Coordinates of C-alpha atoms in Angstrom, one line a residue:
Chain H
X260 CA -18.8 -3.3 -8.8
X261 CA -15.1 -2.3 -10.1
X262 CA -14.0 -1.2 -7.0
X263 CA -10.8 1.4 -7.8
X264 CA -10.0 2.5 -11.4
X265 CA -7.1 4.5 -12.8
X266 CA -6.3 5.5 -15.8
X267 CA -3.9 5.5 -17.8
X268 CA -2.2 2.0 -17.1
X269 CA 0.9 3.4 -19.2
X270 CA 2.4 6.8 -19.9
X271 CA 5.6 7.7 -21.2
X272 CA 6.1 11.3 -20.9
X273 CA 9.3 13.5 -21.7
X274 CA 10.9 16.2 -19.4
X275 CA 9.3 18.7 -18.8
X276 CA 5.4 17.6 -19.8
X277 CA 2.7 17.0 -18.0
X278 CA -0.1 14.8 -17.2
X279 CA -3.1 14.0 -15.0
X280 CA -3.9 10.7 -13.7
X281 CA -7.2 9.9 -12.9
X282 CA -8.7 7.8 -10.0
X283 CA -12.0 6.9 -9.2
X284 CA -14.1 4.6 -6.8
X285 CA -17.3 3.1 -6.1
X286 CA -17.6 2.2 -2.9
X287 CA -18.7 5.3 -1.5
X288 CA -15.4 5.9 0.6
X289 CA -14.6 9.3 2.0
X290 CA -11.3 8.5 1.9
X291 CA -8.6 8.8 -0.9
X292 CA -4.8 8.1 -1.2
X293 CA -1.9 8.4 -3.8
X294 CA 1.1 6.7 -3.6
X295 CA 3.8 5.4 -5.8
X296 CA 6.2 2.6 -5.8
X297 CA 9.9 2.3 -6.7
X298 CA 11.9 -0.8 -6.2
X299 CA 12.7 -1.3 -2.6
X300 CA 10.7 1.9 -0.7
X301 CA 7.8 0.0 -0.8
X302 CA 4.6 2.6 -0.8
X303 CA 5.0 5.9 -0.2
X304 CA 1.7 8.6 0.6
X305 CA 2.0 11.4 -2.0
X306 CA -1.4 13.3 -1.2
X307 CA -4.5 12.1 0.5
X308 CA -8.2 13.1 0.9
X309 CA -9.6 12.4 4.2
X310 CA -13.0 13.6 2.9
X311 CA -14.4 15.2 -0.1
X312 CA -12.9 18.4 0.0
X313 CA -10.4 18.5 1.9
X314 CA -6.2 16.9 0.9
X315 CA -3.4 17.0 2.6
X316 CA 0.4 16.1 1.7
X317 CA 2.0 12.8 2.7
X318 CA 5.1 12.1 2.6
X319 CA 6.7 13.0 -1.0
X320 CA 3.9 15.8 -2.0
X321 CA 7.2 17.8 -4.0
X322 CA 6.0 18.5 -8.2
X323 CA 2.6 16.9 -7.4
X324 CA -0.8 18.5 -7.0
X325 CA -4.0 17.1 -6.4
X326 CA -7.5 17.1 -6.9
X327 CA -10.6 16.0 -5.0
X328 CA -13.1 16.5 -7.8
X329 CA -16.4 14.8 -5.8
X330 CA -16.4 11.9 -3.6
X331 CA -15.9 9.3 -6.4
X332 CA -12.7 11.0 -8.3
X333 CA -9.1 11.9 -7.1
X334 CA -6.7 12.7 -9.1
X335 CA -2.9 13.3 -9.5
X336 CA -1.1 16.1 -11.7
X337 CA 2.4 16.6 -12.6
X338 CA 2.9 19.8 -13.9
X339 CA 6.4 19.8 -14.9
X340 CA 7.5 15.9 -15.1
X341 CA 10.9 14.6 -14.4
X342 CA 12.9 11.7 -14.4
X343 CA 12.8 11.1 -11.1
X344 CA 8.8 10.9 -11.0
X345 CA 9.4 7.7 -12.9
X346 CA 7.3 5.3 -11.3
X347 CA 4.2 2.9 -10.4
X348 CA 1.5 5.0 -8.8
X349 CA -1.6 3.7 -7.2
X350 CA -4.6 5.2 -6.0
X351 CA -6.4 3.5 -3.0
X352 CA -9.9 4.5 -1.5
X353 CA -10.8 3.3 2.3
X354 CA -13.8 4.5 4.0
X355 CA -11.4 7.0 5.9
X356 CA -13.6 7.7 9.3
X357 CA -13.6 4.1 10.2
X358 CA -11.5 1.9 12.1
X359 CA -9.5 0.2 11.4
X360 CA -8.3 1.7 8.2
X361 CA -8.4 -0.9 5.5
X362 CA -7.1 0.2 2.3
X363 CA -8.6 -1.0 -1.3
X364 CA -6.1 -0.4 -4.7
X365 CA -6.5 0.4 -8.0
X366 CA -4.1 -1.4 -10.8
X367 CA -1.8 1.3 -10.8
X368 CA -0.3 3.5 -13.8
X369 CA 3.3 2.8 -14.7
X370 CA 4.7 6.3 -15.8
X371 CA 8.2 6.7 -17.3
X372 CA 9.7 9.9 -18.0
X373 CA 12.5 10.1 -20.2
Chain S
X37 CA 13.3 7.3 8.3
X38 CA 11.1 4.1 7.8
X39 CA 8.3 3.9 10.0
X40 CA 7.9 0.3 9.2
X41 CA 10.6 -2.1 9.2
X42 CA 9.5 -5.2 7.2
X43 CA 12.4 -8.2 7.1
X44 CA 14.0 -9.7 5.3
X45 CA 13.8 -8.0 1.8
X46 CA 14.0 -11.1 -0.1
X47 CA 13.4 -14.4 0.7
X48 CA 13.7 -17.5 -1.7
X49 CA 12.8 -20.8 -0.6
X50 CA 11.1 -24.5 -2.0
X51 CA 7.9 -25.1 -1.9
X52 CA 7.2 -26.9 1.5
X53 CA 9.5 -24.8 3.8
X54 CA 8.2 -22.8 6.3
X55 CA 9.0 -19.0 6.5
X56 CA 8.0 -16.1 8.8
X57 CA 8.3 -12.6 7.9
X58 CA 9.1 -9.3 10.4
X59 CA 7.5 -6.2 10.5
X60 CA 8.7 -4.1 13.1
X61 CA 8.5 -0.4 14.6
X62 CA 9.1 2.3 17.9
X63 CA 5.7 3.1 17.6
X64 CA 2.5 2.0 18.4
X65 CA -0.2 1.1 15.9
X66 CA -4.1 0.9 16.1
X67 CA -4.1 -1.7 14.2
X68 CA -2.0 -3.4 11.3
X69 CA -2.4 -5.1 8.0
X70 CA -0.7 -7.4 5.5
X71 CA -1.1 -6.9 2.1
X72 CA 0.3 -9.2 -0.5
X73 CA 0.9 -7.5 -4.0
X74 CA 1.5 -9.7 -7.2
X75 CA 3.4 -8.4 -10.6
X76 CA 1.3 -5.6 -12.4
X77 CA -1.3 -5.6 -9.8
X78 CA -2.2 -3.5 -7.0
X79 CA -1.7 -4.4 -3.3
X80 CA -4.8 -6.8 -2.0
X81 CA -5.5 -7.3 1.8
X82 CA -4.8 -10.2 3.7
X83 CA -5.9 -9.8 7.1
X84 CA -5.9 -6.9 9.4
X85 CA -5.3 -7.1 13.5
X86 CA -6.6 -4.7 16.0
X87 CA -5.6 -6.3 19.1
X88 CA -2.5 -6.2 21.5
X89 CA -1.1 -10.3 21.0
X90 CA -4.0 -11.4 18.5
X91 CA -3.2 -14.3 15.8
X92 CA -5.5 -14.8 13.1
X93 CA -5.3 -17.8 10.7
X94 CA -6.2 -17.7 6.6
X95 CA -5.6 -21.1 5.5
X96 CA -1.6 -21.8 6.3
X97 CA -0.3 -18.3 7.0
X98 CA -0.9 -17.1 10.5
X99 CA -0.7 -13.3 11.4
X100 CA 0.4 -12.2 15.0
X101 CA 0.2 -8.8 16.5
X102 CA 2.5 -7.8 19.0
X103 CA 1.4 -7.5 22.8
X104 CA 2.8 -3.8 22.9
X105 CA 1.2 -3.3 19.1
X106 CA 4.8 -2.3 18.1
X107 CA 5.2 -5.2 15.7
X108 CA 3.9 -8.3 13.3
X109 CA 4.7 -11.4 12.0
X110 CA 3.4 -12.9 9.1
X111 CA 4.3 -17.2 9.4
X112 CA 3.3 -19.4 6.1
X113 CA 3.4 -23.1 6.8
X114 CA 4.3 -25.2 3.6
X115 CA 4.7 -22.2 1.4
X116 CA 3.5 -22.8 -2.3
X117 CA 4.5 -21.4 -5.5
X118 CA 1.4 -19.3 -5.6
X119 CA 2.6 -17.6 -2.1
X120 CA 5.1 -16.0 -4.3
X121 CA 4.3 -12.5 -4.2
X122 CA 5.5 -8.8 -2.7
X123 CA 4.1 -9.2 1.2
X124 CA 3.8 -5.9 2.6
X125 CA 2.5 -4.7 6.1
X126 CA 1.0 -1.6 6.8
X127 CA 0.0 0.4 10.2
X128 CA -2.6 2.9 11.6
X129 CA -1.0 4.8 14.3
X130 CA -3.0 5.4 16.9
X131 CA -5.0 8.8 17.4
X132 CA -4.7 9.1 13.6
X133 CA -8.4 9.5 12.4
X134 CA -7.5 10.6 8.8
X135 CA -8.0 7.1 7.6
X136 CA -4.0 7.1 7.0
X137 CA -1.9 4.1 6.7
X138 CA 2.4 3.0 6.6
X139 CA 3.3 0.8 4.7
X140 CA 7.0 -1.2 5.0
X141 CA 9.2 -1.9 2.1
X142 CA 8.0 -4.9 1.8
X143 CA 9.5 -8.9 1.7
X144 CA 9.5 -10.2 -1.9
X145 CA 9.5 -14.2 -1.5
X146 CA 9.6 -16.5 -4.2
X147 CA 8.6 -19.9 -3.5
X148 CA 10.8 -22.6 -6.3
X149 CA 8.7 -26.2 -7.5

């Protein structure tokens, strides 16, 4: 049971490239998140997945898209990467319909973008 | 504008002190977690509380919910080098049923030998 996996665990990317990463989970949750971290803001909810098929944007969506390919995947795309996108994302899964909400986290990618 | 409001943002102490650590907010939660989050590694659970005033023990740190389910505190009696992590607490609102959490900024503590 590996719980969440992302991959890649590093990515250095220039300006202007882009990238998909990739998320997936086996604990059958209907839920999926994507967040990243920069020093002192804590977590912040890029997009989530309530259920397969359906995302929505959190709270810094802006040069992100997503994808809920089935139950098991999620993933994140930058089309266009910048600078500012330079940071430690994680994907977490939680069983999403449930209460309460307890959230489970991959190892995170570290992207730089120079 | 923070949802969360976790204090302090650093905290640096010897091992054998006692510490406690805020998390505060206007609004009311379902429910709230802790998660503790070490170098190069994703945030793991601690505990979660559901209930208006409910304290829940796991080993020496005891987690309290607020009676209005506006706030937390996280308390860790004779804190050890291995507490030393990123402690970071997260909240369901209520009527949310998208399975969404959020998160503070977190309280880095480093516990010295």
């Amino acid at each position: 049971n590996a719980g969440v996996t992302q991959t890649p665990k590093f990515q250095v990317l220039k300006t202007g490239q882009s990238m998909t990463l990739q998320c997936a989970q086996d604990m059958n949750h209907n839920s999926m998140y994507w967040y990243r971290q920069d020093p002192g803001m804590g977590l912040r909810l890029i997009y989530y997945s309530a259920s397969e098929g359906t995302t929505d944007k959190g709270e810094v969506p802006n040069g992100y898209n997503v994808s809920r390919l089935n139950k098991r995947e999620f993933s994140l795309r930058l089309e266009s990467a910048a600078p500012s996108q330079t940071s430690v994302y994680f994907c977490a899964s939680s069983e999403g319909t449930g209460y309460p909400y307890e959230q489970y986290f991959g190892p995170g990618t570290r992207l730089t973008v120079t | 504008t923070q949802l969360l409001e976790q204090s302090p943002q650093f905290l640096s102490i010897q091992e054998g002190e006692n510490l406690t650590v805020y998390c505060n907010s206007s609004s009311v939660f379902s429910s709230l977690q802790w998660y503790r989050q070490e170098p190069g590694e994703g945030p793991v659970l601690l505990v979660t509380v559901v209930t208006g005033g409910e304290v829940k023990k796991l080993k020496r740190l005891t987690f309290q919910f607020g009676d209005a389910r506006k706030d937390s505190s996280l308390h860790i009696t004779a804190a050890q080098p291995g507490d030393t992590g990123l402690y970071l607490c997260a909240g369901a609102r209520r009527g949310s049923t998208l399975g969404r959490l959020y998160f503070g900024r977190g309280t880095q503590l480093t516990v010295w030998p």
